Coordinates of C-alpha atoms and ligand atoms in Angstrom, one line a residue:
Chain K
M112 CA -14.4 30.5 -27.0
T113 CA -12.6 28.3 -29.6
L114 CA -9.3 28.3 -27.4
L115 CA -11.3 28.0 -23.7
V116 CA -12.7 25.2 -26.0
G117 CA -9.4 24.1 -27.4
S118 CA -8.6 24.4 -23.4
F119 CA -10.7 23.0 -22.2
T120 CA -10.4 19.7 -24.7
M121 CA -6.9 19.2 -23.9
G122 CA -7.7 19.2 -19.9
L123 CA -9.6 16.6 -19.7
I124 CA -7.1 14.9 -22.2
L125 CA -4.0 15.3 -19.1
S126 CA -7.0 14.3 -17.1
L127 CA -6.1 10.3 -18.0
L128 CA -2.6 12.6 -17.5
A129 CA -3.5 12.8 -13.8
L130 CA -5.2 9.8 -13.1
G131 CA -2.5 7.8 -13.9
V132 CA -0.3 10.1 -11.3
L133 CA -3.3 9.2 -9.2
I134 CA -2.4 5.9 -9.1
S135 CA 1.1 6.2 -8.2
F136 CA 1.2 9.0 -6.9
R137 CA -2.0 8.4 -4.3
V138 CA -2.9 5.4 -4.5
L139 CA 0.0 3.3 -4.2
S140 CA 2.7 6.4 -2.8
F141 CA 4.8 5.6 -5.5
R142 CA 6.8 9.1 -6.1
D143 CA 7.1 7.6 -10.5
L144 CA 9.4 10.0 -12.4
T145 CA 8.7 7.7 -15.7
V146 CA 5.7 9.3 -16.7
D147 CA 7.3 11.8 -18.5
G148 CA 7.8 8.8 -20.7
S149 CA 5.7 7.4 -20.8
I150 CA 3.2 10.1 -22.3
T151 CA 6.1 10.8 -25.3
L152 CA 5.8 6.8 -25.2
G153 CA 2.2 6.5 -25.5
G154 CA 2.3 9.9 -28.3
S155 CA 5.4 8.4 -30.4
V156 CA 3.7 4.7 -30.6
A157 CA 0.5 6.3 -31.6
A158 CA 1.8 8.7 -34.2
I159 CA 3.6 6.1 -36.1
L160 CA 0.7 3.4 -35.9
L161 CA -1.9 6.0 -37.1
A162 CA 0.8 7.1 -40.4
S163 CA 2.2 3.8 -40.8
G164 CA -2.2 4.1 -41.7
W165 CA -3.3 1.8 -38.8
N166 CA -7.3 2.6 -37.6
P167 CA -6.8 4.5 -34.7
W168 CA -8.8 2.2 -32.1
L169 CA -6.5 0.4 -32.1
A170 CA -3.6 2.7 -32.8
T171 CA -4.3 3.4 -29.2
L172 CA -4.8 0.6 -27.3
I173 CA -1.9 -0.5 -29.0
A174 CA -0.4 2.9 -27.4
F175 CA -2.3 2.3 -24.0
F176 CA 0.0 -1.5 -24.0
A177 CA 3.7 0.0 -23.9
G178 CA 2.5 2.7 -21.4
A179 CA 1.6 -0.3 -19.0
I180 CA 5.1 -1.9 -20.1
A181 CA 7.2 1.2 -19.0
G182 CA 5.6 1.1 -16.1
T183 CA 6.3 -2.4 -15.5
T184 CA 9.1 -2.1 -15.9
T185 CA 9.9 -0.1 -13.3
G186 CA 8.1 -1.6 -11.3
I187 CA 10.4 -4.4 -11.3
L188 CA 13.1 -2.2 -10.6
A189 CA 12.2 -0.9 -7.9
T190 CA 11.0 -4.6 -6.4
R191 CA 13.0 -7.7 -8.1
F192 CA 16.3 -4.8 -7.3
Q193 CA 15.4 -3.1 -4.7
I194 CA 16.4 0.3 -6.5
N195 CA 14.7 2.9 -5.1
G196 CA 12.3 4.1 -6.5
L197 CA 12.9 7.7 -7.0
L198 CA 15.9 6.7 -9.6
A199 CA 14.0 3.5 -10.5
G200 CA 11.0 6.2 -12.7
I201 CA 14.2 7.6 -13.9
L202 CA 16.5 5.5 -15.4
V203 CA 13.3 4.2 -17.7
M204 CA 12.7 7.9 -18.5
T205 CA 16.2 8.1 -19.5
G206 CA 15.6 4.5 -21.4
L207 CA 12.6 5.3 -23.1
Y208 CA 14.0 8.7 -24.7
S209 CA 16.2 6.6 -27.0
V210 CA 13.8 3.6 -27.5
N211 CA 10.7 6.9 -28.8
L212 CA 13.5 8.8 -30.5
R213 CA 13.3 5.1 -31.8
V214 CA 9.6 4.4 -32.8
M215 CA 9.8 7.1 -33.8
G216 CA 12.4 7.3 -36.8
K217 CA 13.0 11.0 -36.5
S218 CA 12.2 13.8 -33.1
N219 CA 8.8 15.4 -34.6
L220 CA 6.3 13.2 -36.6
P221 CA 3.4 15.0 -37.9
L222 CA 0.2 13.0 -38.3
M223 CA -1.5 15.4 -41.1
K224 CA -3.3 13.4 -43.6
E225 CA -4.2 10.8 -41.4
T226 CA -7.2 9.8 -39.8
T227 CA -7.4 9.7 -36.2
L228 CA -10.3 9.1 -33.5
V229 CA -10.2 13.6 -33.6
T230 CA -10.9 13.6 -37.7
F231 CA -12.8 11.0 -37.0
A232 CA -14.7 11.7 -33.9
Q233 CA -14.8 15.8 -36.5
S234 CA -16.3 13.9 -39.4
F235 CA -19.8 13.4 -37.3
A236 CA -19.9 17.4 -38.7
S237 CA -19.1 19.3 -41.2
S238 CA -15.6 22.0 -41.1
E239 CA -18.2 25.0 -41.4
A240 CA -21.7 23.7 -38.6
K241 CA -21.5 26.8 -36.1
W242 CA -23.2 27.1 -32.8
S243 CA -23.7 30.2 -31.4
F244 CA -23.7 30.8 -28.0
G245 CA -25.6 34.9 -27.9
R246 CA -21.9 35.8 -29.2
W247 CA -19.6 33.3 -29.3
E248 CA -19.7 30.9 -32.1
V249 CA -18.4 26.6 -31.6
S250 CA -17.0 25.2 -33.9
V251 CA -19.8 21.2 -34.0
Q252 CA -16.7 19.2 -35.3
D253 CA -14.9 21.1 -31.8
I254 CA -17.7 20.3 -29.2
C255 CA -18.3 16.4 -31.1
V256 CA -14.6 16.2 -30.6
V257 CA -15.1 17.2 -27.3
V258 CA -18.0 14.5 -26.0
M259 CA -15.8 12.7 -27.6
V260 CA -12.3 12.4 -25.7
A261 CA -15.3 13.9 -22.7
G262 CA -17.0 10.0 -23.0
L263 CA -13.7 8.7 -22.7
I264 CA -12.5 9.4 -20.1
S265 CA -15.6 9.2 -18.5
S266 CA -15.9 5.4 -19.1
V267 CA -11.5 5.1 -17.9
A268 CA -12.2 7.2 -14.4
L269 CA -15.7 4.6 -14.3
L270 CA -14.2 1.0 -15.1
M271 CA -10.6 2.5 -12.4
Y272 CA -13.8 3.8 -9.4
A273 CA -15.0 0.0 -10.1
F274 CA -11.9 -1.9 -10.1
F275 CA -11.6 0.1 -6.8
R276 CA -13.9 -1.4 -5.7
T277 CA -13.1 -5.2 -6.5
N278 CA -10.8 -8.2 -4.0
L279 CA -8.5 -6.9 -6.7
G280 CA -8.2 -3.0 -6.5
L281 CA -9.3 -3.0 -3.1
A282 CA -6.0 -5.0 -1.7
M283 CA -3.9 -2.3 -4.9
R284 CA -5.3 0.3 -2.1
A285 CA -3.7 -1.4 0.4
T286 CA -0.4 -2.1 -1.0
G287 CA 0.1 1.5 -0.3
D288 CA -1.4 2.5 2.2
N289 CA 0.2 -0.9 4.7
D290 CA 2.1 -3.0 3.0
Q291 CA 3.1 -4.1 6.2
M292 CA -0.7 -5.5 6.9
I293 CA -1.1 -6.4 3.4
R294 CA 1.8 -8.5 3.1
A295 CA 0.2 -10.3 6.0
L296 CA -2.7 -11.3 4.3
G297 CA -0.9 -12.9 1.2
V298 CA -0.6 -10.3 -1.1
E299 CA 2.7 -10.3 -2.2
V300 CA 3.3 -6.2 -2.4
G301 CA 6.0 -5.7 -4.9
W302 CA 3.6 -8.2 -8.0
M303 CA 1.0 -5.1 -6.6
M304 CA 3.0 -2.2 -6.7
T305 CA 4.1 -3.1 -10.8
F306 CA 1.3 -4.4 -11.6
G307 CA -0.4 -0.6 -10.2
L308 CA 2.6 1.3 -12.1
A309 CA 2.1 -0.5 -15.2
L310 CA -1.9 0.2 -15.2
S311 CA -0.5 3.4 -13.9
N312 CA 1.7 4.4 -17.3
A313 CA -1.5 2.6 -19.7
L314 CA -3.0 4.8 -18.6
V315 CA -0.1 8.1 -19.0
A316 CA -0.1 6.4 -22.8
L317 CA -3.5 6.7 -22.9
A318 CA -2.8 10.8 -22.2
G319 CA -0.1 10.6 -24.8
A320 CA -1.3 8.9 -28.2
L321 CA -5.3 11.1 -27.4
L322 CA -2.4 14.4 -26.8
V323 CA -1.4 13.6 -30.4
Q324 CA -4.5 13.0 -32.0
Y325 CA -5.5 16.3 -31.0
Q326 CA -2.5 19.2 -31.4
G327 CA -2.1 16.7 -35.0
F328 CA 1.9 15.6 -34.8
A329 CA 4.8 13.8 -32.1
D330 CA 7.4 15.3 -30.6
V331 CA 10.2 13.0 -28.3
Q332 CA 10.4 16.2 -26.3
M333 CA 5.8 16.1 -24.9
G334 CA 6.8 14.6 -21.9
I335 CA 8.8 16.9 -20.1
G336 CA 7.5 17.9 -16.9
M337 CA 4.9 16.2 -17.7
V338 CA 4.4 14.5 -14.0
V339 CA 4.6 18.0 -12.1
W340 CA 1.8 19.2 -14.1
G341 CA -0.3 15.6 -13.1
F342 CA 0.6 15.7 -9.4
A343 CA -0.2 20.1 -10.0
S344 CA -4.1 18.1 -11.4
V345 CA -4.5 15.4 -8.1
I346 CA -3.7 18.3 -5.4
I347 CA -5.7 20.6 -7.3
G348 CA -8.5 18.1 -7.3
E349 CA -8.7 17.4 -4.1
S350 CA -8.8 20.1 -2.7
L351 CA -11.6 20.1 -5.0
V352 CA -13.5 17.5 -3.9
G353 CA -12.3 18.2 -0.1
S354 CA -12.3 13.9 0.8
R355 CA -9.3 10.4 0.4
Q356 CA -12.2 8.9 -0.5
I357 CA -11.2 7.1 -3.7
G358 CA -14.4 8.0 -5.8
L359 CA -14.0 11.8 -5.5
L360 CA -10.4 11.3 -5.8
L361 CA -11.0 10.2 -8.5
V362 CA -13.9 12.9 -10.1
G363 CA -11.1 15.2 -8.8
A364 CA -8.2 14.5 -10.5
V365 CA -10.3 15.0 -14.0
M366 CA -11.8 18.5 -12.5
G367 CA -8.3 19.1 -11.5
S368 CA -6.7 18.7 -14.6
I369 CA -9.4 20.6 -16.6
L370 CA -9.6 23.3 -14.0
F371 CA -5.1 23.6 -14.3
R372 CA -5.5 23.9 -18.7
L373 CA -8.3 27.0 -17.8
L374 CA -5.9 28.7 -15.6
V375 CA -2.6 28.1 -17.7
A376 CA -4.7 29.5 -20.4
I377 CA -5.8 32.4 -19.4
A378 CA -2.6 33.1 -17.3
L379 CA -1.4 32.9 -20.8
R380 CA -3.5 34.9 -22.6
W381 CA -2.8 37.7 -19.2
G382 CA 1.2 37.7 -20.5
L383 CA 3.0 35.0 -19.3
N384 CA 5.4 33.8 -21.1
P385 CA 5.1 30.2 -22.3
N386 CA 9.0 29.1 -21.6
D387 CA 8.1 30.3 -17.8
L388 CA 5.3 27.6 -17.9
K389 CA 7.1 25.9 -16.9
L390 CA 9.3 26.7 -13.7
V391 CA 5.9 28.5 -12.2
T392 CA 3.9 25.2 -11.9
A393 CA 7.4 24.1 -10.1
V394 CA 5.8 26.4 -8.5
F395 CA 2.6 25.9 -7.4
V396 CA 3.4 22.4 -7.1
F397 CA 5.9 22.9 -4.8
A398 CA 3.2 25.7 -2.6
A399 CA 0.5 22.9 -2.8
L400 CA 2.7 20.7 -0.8
V401 CA 4.6 22.6 1.7
L402 CA 1.0 25.5 2.4
P403 CA -1.1 23.0 4.8
D404 CA 2.0 21.7 6.6
A405 CA 3.8 25.2 6.6
I406 CA -0.5 26.6 7.4
T407 CA -1.3 23.7 10.0
H408 CA 2.4 24.5 11.8
L409 CA 1.9 28.6 11.7
R410 CA -1.5 27.8 13.8
K411 CA -1.0 26.0 16.3
R412 CA 2.3 28.8 16.4
M413 CA -0.2 31.2 17.1
A414 CA -2.8 29.6 19.1
S415 CA 0.4 28.5 21.1
T416 CA 1.4 32.3 22.1
Chain W
M113 CA 0.9 -27.6 13.3
L114 CA 4.4 -26.2 14.0
E115 CA 7.4 -27.1 14.4
L116 CA 11.1 -25.2 14.5
E117 CA 13.9 -26.3 14.5
N118 CA 16.5 -25.6 15.5
I119 CA 16.4 -22.1 14.4
A120 CA 18.9 -18.8 14.2
K121 CA 19.2 -15.6 13.1
T122 CA 21.7 -13.2 13.6
F123 CA 20.6 -9.1 12.4
H124 CA 23.9 -7.0 10.6
A125 CA 26.5 -10.4 11.0
G126 CA 29.7 -9.9 10.8
T127 CA 29.6 -5.6 11.0
P128 CA 29.6 -4.2 14.8
N129 CA 25.9 -3.5 14.9
E130 CA 26.2 -7.6 14.8
V131 CA 22.5 -8.4 16.9
R132 CA 22.1 -12.5 17.3
A133 CA 18.4 -12.1 18.0
L134 CA 18.1 -16.5 18.2
R135 CA 20.3 -18.3 19.2
G136 CA 19.2 -21.7 18.5
V137 CA 15.4 -22.2 19.4
S138 CA 13.3 -26.0 18.9
L139 CA 9.5 -26.3 19.6
K140 CA 7.0 -28.5 18.8
I141 CA 3.4 -27.4 19.2
E142 CA 0.6 -28.8 19.3
P143 CA -3.1 -28.1 16.8
G144 CA -5.3 -26.1 19.3
S145 CA -2.7 -25.1 22.4
F146 CA -2.6 -21.6 23.4
V147 CA 1.0 -20.4 23.6
I148 CA 2.6 -17.8 26.7
V149 CA 5.8 -16.8 24.9
I150 CA 7.7 -14.2 27.5
G151 CA 11.3 -13.2 28.1
T152 CA 13.7 -10.1 28.7
N153 CA 13.0 -7.0 26.7
G154 CA 16.1 -8.1 23.6
S155 CA 15.6 -12.0 24.0
G156 CA 14.1 -12.9 21.1
K157 CA 10.5 -12.5 21.2
S158 CA 8.8 -10.5 18.5
T159 CA 12.2 -12.1 16.4
L160 CA 10.3 -15.7 17.2
L161 CA 7.2 -15.1 15.8
N162 CA 8.6 -12.9 12.4
A163 CA 11.1 -16.3 11.8
V164 CA 7.4 -17.8 12.2
A165 CA 5.3 -15.8 9.4
G166 CA 8.5 -14.8 8.0
S167 CA 9.2 -11.3 7.8
F168 CA 12.3 -12.4 7.2
I169 CA 14.2 -15.9 6.1
V170 CA 16.4 -17.4 9.9
D171 CA 19.9 -18.5 8.5
T172 CA 19.1 -21.5 9.9
G173 CA 16.9 -24.5 10.7
R174 CA 13.5 -25.3 10.1
L175 CA 10.3 -24.4 9.8
K176 CA 7.5 -26.9 9.6
L177 CA 3.9 -26.1 9.4
K178 CA 1.2 -27.4 9.0
G179 CA 3.1 -30.7 7.4
H180 CA 4.1 -28.1 5.0
E181 CA 8.1 -27.1 4.9
I182 CA 7.3 -23.8 4.8
T183 CA 11.6 -22.3 5.8
R184 CA 11.8 -20.8 2.1
W185 CA 8.4 -19.3 1.9
P186 CA 8.2 -15.6 1.7
E187 CA 5.9 -13.6 4.5
H188 CA 2.7 -13.2 1.7
R189 CA 3.0 -17.6 0.9
R190 CA 2.5 -17.4 4.4
A191 CA 0.3 -16.1 5.2
Q192 CA -2.8 -18.9 3.5
F193 CA -2.1 -20.8 7.3
I194 CA -1.6 -17.0 9.5
G195 CA -3.4 -14.7 11.4
R196 CA -1.5 -12.2 12.5
V197 CA -1.6 -8.6 15.1
F198 CA 1.2 -6.8 15.8
Q199 CA 1.7 -4.1 18.6
N200 CA 1.3 -1.3 17.4
P201 CA -2.6 -0.2 16.1
F202 CA -1.7 1.2 13.6
S203 CA 0.6 -1.8 12.0
G204 CA -2.8 -4.2 11.3
T205 CA -4.8 -2.1 9.5
A206 CA -4.9 0.3 6.6
P207 CA -6.3 4.4 7.5
S208 CA -8.0 5.3 4.5
M209 CA -9.6 2.4 4.5
T210 CA -13.2 2.1 5.8
I211 CA -13.7 -0.7 8.7
A212 CA -16.0 -2.7 5.9
E213 CA -13.1 -2.5 3.7
N214 CA -10.7 -3.6 6.2
L215 CA -12.4 -6.1 6.4
A216 CA -12.9 -8.2 3.0
L217 CA -9.0 -7.5 2.4
A218 CA -9.6 -10.0 5.9
A219 CA -11.7 -12.0 4.0
K220 CA -8.8 -12.8 1.0
R221 CA -6.1 -13.5 3.8
G222 CA -4.5 -15.5 1.2
R223 CA -6.7 -16.4 -1.1
A224 CA -6.6 -15.6 -4.8
R225 CA -8.3 -12.4 -5.3
G226 CA -9.3 -11.2 -8.5
L227 CA -12.2 -8.8 -9.8
G228 CA -15.2 -9.7 -7.8
W229 CA -16.6 -7.3 -6.3
A230 CA -15.0 -7.3 -2.4
L231 CA -18.6 -5.5 -1.0
G232 CA -21.1 -7.8 -1.9
S233 CA -24.5 -7.6 -0.3
S234 CA -23.5 -11.2 1.0
V235 CA -19.8 -9.9 2.3
K236 CA -21.4 -6.9 4.1
T237 CA -24.4 -8.8 5.8
D238 CA -22.4 -11.7 6.8
L239 CA -18.9 -8.6 8.1
Y240 CA -22.5 -6.8 10.5
E241 CA -22.6 -10.1 12.1
R242 CA -19.0 -10.2 13.1
V243 CA -18.5 -6.7 13.8
R244 CA -22.0 -6.5 16.2
A245 CA -20.8 -10.0 17.2
M246 CA -17.9 -8.6 19.1
G247 CA -19.4 -5.9 21.2
L248 CA -18.4 -3.0 20.2
G249 CA -20.3 -1.0 18.3
L250 CA -18.5 -0.3 15.0
E251 CA -21.5 -2.6 13.5
D252 CA -23.0 0.9 12.5
R253 CA -20.0 2.8 11.7
L254 CA -18.2 -0.5 8.8
D255 CA -18.4 3.1 6.2
N256 CA -15.6 4.8 8.4
A257 CA -12.5 5.4 7.9
I258 CA -10.9 2.8 10.0
G259 CA -7.7 5.4 10.9
S260 CA -11.3 7.2 12.7
L261 CA -11.0 4.8 14.7
S262 CA -9.1 4.8 18.5
G263 CA -6.1 2.5 19.1
G264 CA -8.3 0.0 20.9
Q265 CA -11.2 -0.2 17.7
R266 CA -8.4 -0.6 15.4
Q267 CA -7.0 -3.9 17.1
S268 CA -9.3 -5.4 18.4
L269 CA -10.7 -5.1 14.9
T270 CA -6.9 -6.0 13.1
L271 CA -8.3 -8.9 15.9
L272 CA -11.6 -10.4 14.7
M273 CA -9.2 -9.6 10.6
A274 CA -7.3 -12.2 12.0
G275 CA -9.0 -14.7 13.2
L276 CA -12.1 -13.6 10.3
L277 CA -11.3 -17.3 8.3
K278 CA -10.0 -19.0 11.1
P279 CA -5.8 -19.4 10.5
D280 CA -4.4 -23.0 11.4
L281 CA -2.1 -20.4 13.1
L282 CA -2.6 -17.4 15.6
L283 CA 0.5 -14.9 16.3
L284 CA 0.2 -12.3 19.0
D285 CA 3.0 -9.5 20.0
E286 CA 2.2 -7.5 22.5
H287 CA -1.1 -6.9 20.6
T288 CA -2.5 -5.3 23.7
A289 CA 1.0 -3.1 25.4
A290 CA 0.1 -0.3 23.8
L291 CA -3.7 0.6 24.8
D292 CA -5.5 2.3 28.3
P293 CA -6.2 -0.9 30.8
K294 CA -9.8 -0.7 29.9
S295 CA -9.4 -1.7 25.9
A296 CA -6.2 -4.0 26.6
D297 CA -8.8 -6.3 28.8
Q298 CA -11.3 -5.8 25.4
V299 CA -9.1 -6.9 24.0
I300 CA -8.1 -10.2 25.9
R301 CA -11.9 -11.0 26.8
L302 CA -11.7 -10.0 22.2
T303 CA -8.8 -12.7 22.2
E304 CA -10.5 -15.7 24.6
E305 CA -13.6 -15.5 23.6
M306 CA -12.5 -16.7 19.7
I307 CA -9.1 -18.6 20.2
R308 CA -11.8 -21.0 22.6
R309 CA -14.8 -20.9 20.2
D310 CA -12.7 -21.2 17.2
K311 CA -10.3 -23.7 18.9
L312 CA -7.1 -21.9 17.4
T313 CA -3.3 -22.8 17.3
T314 CA -1.7 -19.6 19.0
M315 CA 1.4 -18.0 20.1
M316 CA 1.3 -14.6 22.3
V317 CA 4.0 -12.4 23.6
T318 CA 3.5 -10.9 26.6
H319 CA 4.8 -8.1 28.8
S320 CA 2.2 -8.7 31.5
M321 CA 2.8 -11.6 33.9
H322 CA -1.6 -11.1 35.2
Q323 CA -2.0 -12.6 31.2
A324 CA 1.3 -15.5 30.7
A325 CA -0.8 -16.4 34.4
N326 CA -4.3 -16.6 33.5
L327 CA -4.0 -17.0 30.2
G328 CA -3.0 -20.3 27.7
D329 CA -2.2 -24.3 28.5
R330 CA 1.7 -23.8 27.8
L331 CA 4.3 -20.9 28.6
I332 CA 7.9 -20.1 27.1
M333 CA 10.0 -17.6 29.1
M334 CA 12.9 -16.7 26.6
V335 CA 16.0 -15.7 27.2
Q336 CA 19.2 -14.4 24.8
G337 CA 18.0 -16.2 21.7
R338 CA 16.9 -19.1 24.1
V339 CA 14.4 -21.0 25.1
L340 CA 14.5 -21.2 29.0
H341 CA 11.4 -22.9 29.9
D342 CA 8.7 -24.1 29.1
F343 CA 6.0 -25.1 31.1
Q344 CA 3.4 -27.7 30.0
G345 CA -0.1 -28.9 31.3
A346 CA -0.9 -28.9 35.6
E347 CA 2.5 -27.4 35.8
K348 CA 1.4 -24.1 33.6
Q349 CA -1.2 -23.8 35.9
R350 CA 0.3 -23.8 38.7
L351 CA 2.1 -20.8 37.1
S352 CA 1.5 -17.8 39.6
P353 CA 2.9 -14.7 38.5
E354 CA 4.8 -14.3 41.7
D355 CA 6.4 -17.4 39.9
L356 CA 7.2 -15.6 36.8
L357 CA 8.6 -13.4 38.1
A358 CA 10.9 -14.6 40.7
R359 CA 11.9 -16.1 37.0
F360 CA 13.0 -13.0 35.8
E361 CA 15.2 -12.8 38.6
E362 CA 17.0 -15.4 38.8
V363 CA 18.0 -14.6 35.5
R364 CA 18.4 -11.3 36.1
C365 CA 20.8 -12.8 39.0
S366 CA 22.2 -14.9 36.7
E367 CA 22.8 -12.3 33.7
Q368 CA 24.4 -10.0 36.6
L369 CA 26.7 -13.2 37.1
D370 CA 28.2 -13.8 33.6
E371 CA 28.4 -9.8 34.1
T372 CA 30.5 -9.5 36.5
A373 CA 32.6 -13.6 35.6
S374 CA 33.5 -12.6 32.2
E375 CA 35.0 -9.1 34.1
M376 CA 37.0 -11.4 36.0
L377 CA 37.8 -13.7 32.7
S378 CA 39.0 -10.9 30.7
R379 CA 41.0 -8.8 33.9
Q380 CA 42.6 -12.0 34.2
Y381 CA 43.7 -13.7 31.4
V382 CA 44.1 -10.9 28.9
Ligands
ATP671 N1 14.9 -5.9 12.1 C1 16.1 -6.1 13.1 N2 17.0 -5.4 12.7 C2 18.6 -5.6 13.1 N3 17.8 -6.1 13.9 C3 17.1 -6.3 14.8 C4 16.6 -6.1 14.0 N4 15.1 -7.4 14.9 C5 15.1 -7.4 16.0 N5 16.9 -7.2 16.6 C6 16.8 -7.2 17.2 O1 17.0 -8.3 17.6 C7 17.5 -8.5 18.8 C8 15.8 -8.9 19.2 O2 14.7 -8.0 19.3 P1 13.7 -9.1 19.0 O3 12.9 -7.0 18.6 O4 13.1 -10.0 19.4 O5 12.9 -8.9 20.9 P2 11.8 -8.8 21.5 O6 11.9 -9.4 23.2 O7 10.6 -9.0 21.0 O8 12.2 -7.5 23.0 P3 10.3 -6.6 23.2 O9 9.9 -7.5 24.4 O10 11.7 -5.4 23.5 O11 9.5 -6.4 22.2 C9 17.2 -7.0 20.9 O12 18.6 -6.5 20.5 C10 16.7 -6.9 18.6 O13 17.8 -4.9 19.0
MG672 MG1 9.2 -7.6 20.6

């Protein structure tokens, strides 16, 4: 049960990653690989600030803005300097690796006695308190953490939903949907793209900040493969809600992230080697990207013969 | 209203694919005039409209719109004055967004876009009325994705979007060419109504001699990146589709003559 609650919390935290990837991948139609670097950036900035005794809310907020700067950089490379979007992301991601090492001063930073958002949430219950559901027992502290994270994620998702219904948000969606049209309506596409990438990576960094507080350490390697993780969550979310409506996409991304994390926990429980996890995820995303087309293709072939 | 001073544009300059799409076009368009642009394929009609809209910056020459020197303005900045409908019905709308959202985007053409609700109730009722006035029965489908509509419906909506904020200049590039005859007639009817009602200054490219003869108060014929004929006033009103076809025939003949003449010359001198 503790495992289940743990995976659920992890899925919730990483749904911020999924929401960020949703903005670049679906709203802007931009395949942004900065993510691997910006989630670690969020993590390392939060970790170093917490280790120096900063208020955890403030540290988390600063991590958010650090992510925004990373996204802005990718946006500027891709729009002002006209570098291919994938390459722009890779460049920033690569550069961020050194930045993250600089920020933390070493490759691994544990958070032991520091006050974090997680210890803050846990402080609402005693460590012995347990709730039992039938034969399962759950620590109340764990529940407190879930509630806090869930509250945070719901507010972020609600804010995003509201944003995408404002004039600015509408223009951002149109930028990914039909840039020729939105340019003719007076929007500077490059700026809008950069702003969207800033927002996207800010959310990703927020996920990183929460992640280090939850696992109790930051590691310079923690971002590897995270972008694929984000794609997987978004894709699962889309098939769960079966719609491209923005509100449902947001809900889907959160659900997709949680479901994916639970699936992984189950697979690991069944004996999947953790070292194979990234390969399995990559294959899964590949399949999810090509299968829908392949199936329609097959159907057509079958129908025509 | 719009002044073009000897504008020129060459694509892929200095390569074997060099195309001199505009070779010095000068035009002065008065406020409220409705200019039809015709010409053979590749004569530079779309390039002319794109140059005005700012899809690219011209190589030489100057553009003035509404008293502003816009030669170096990027496209999004010119958008505050210009409404556009493209030839491709898919180009003018964002397919995954709803009809209402697309219209709301157009309702902010060339203006600051902030954090106000895009579809507040007053905006919504206003848009509802505008769509109802088109008479296509789309007013009850405002919350449907625009991608689910037919090409004709999308083009009609693009036209409504282009005209929503009464542009100082309306650019129409063969906006009925991709439609079936019935939808094309409908879009042309809407176009005429809108231009007359709002007294819009318009440039409209068309391949239909029928449209060219019946619409507009001025007609420009382009050949090889230049303006060959410019008919205005009574002269324009007298033009029939047959006259226009005859003009095209002349161009075809002279182009053929050019080719044979240059061949002859090259045989003699090279
Ligand atoms: N973006 C571009 N890049 C390269 N060449 C271009 C570009 N746009 C136009 N051209 C070339 O410029 C010439 C004029 O093209 P344009 O599209 O203006 O012709 P048009 O009069 O609109 O023809 P049509 O009736 O076929 O639409 C053509 O030879 C075309 O290939
Ligand atoms: Mg054309």
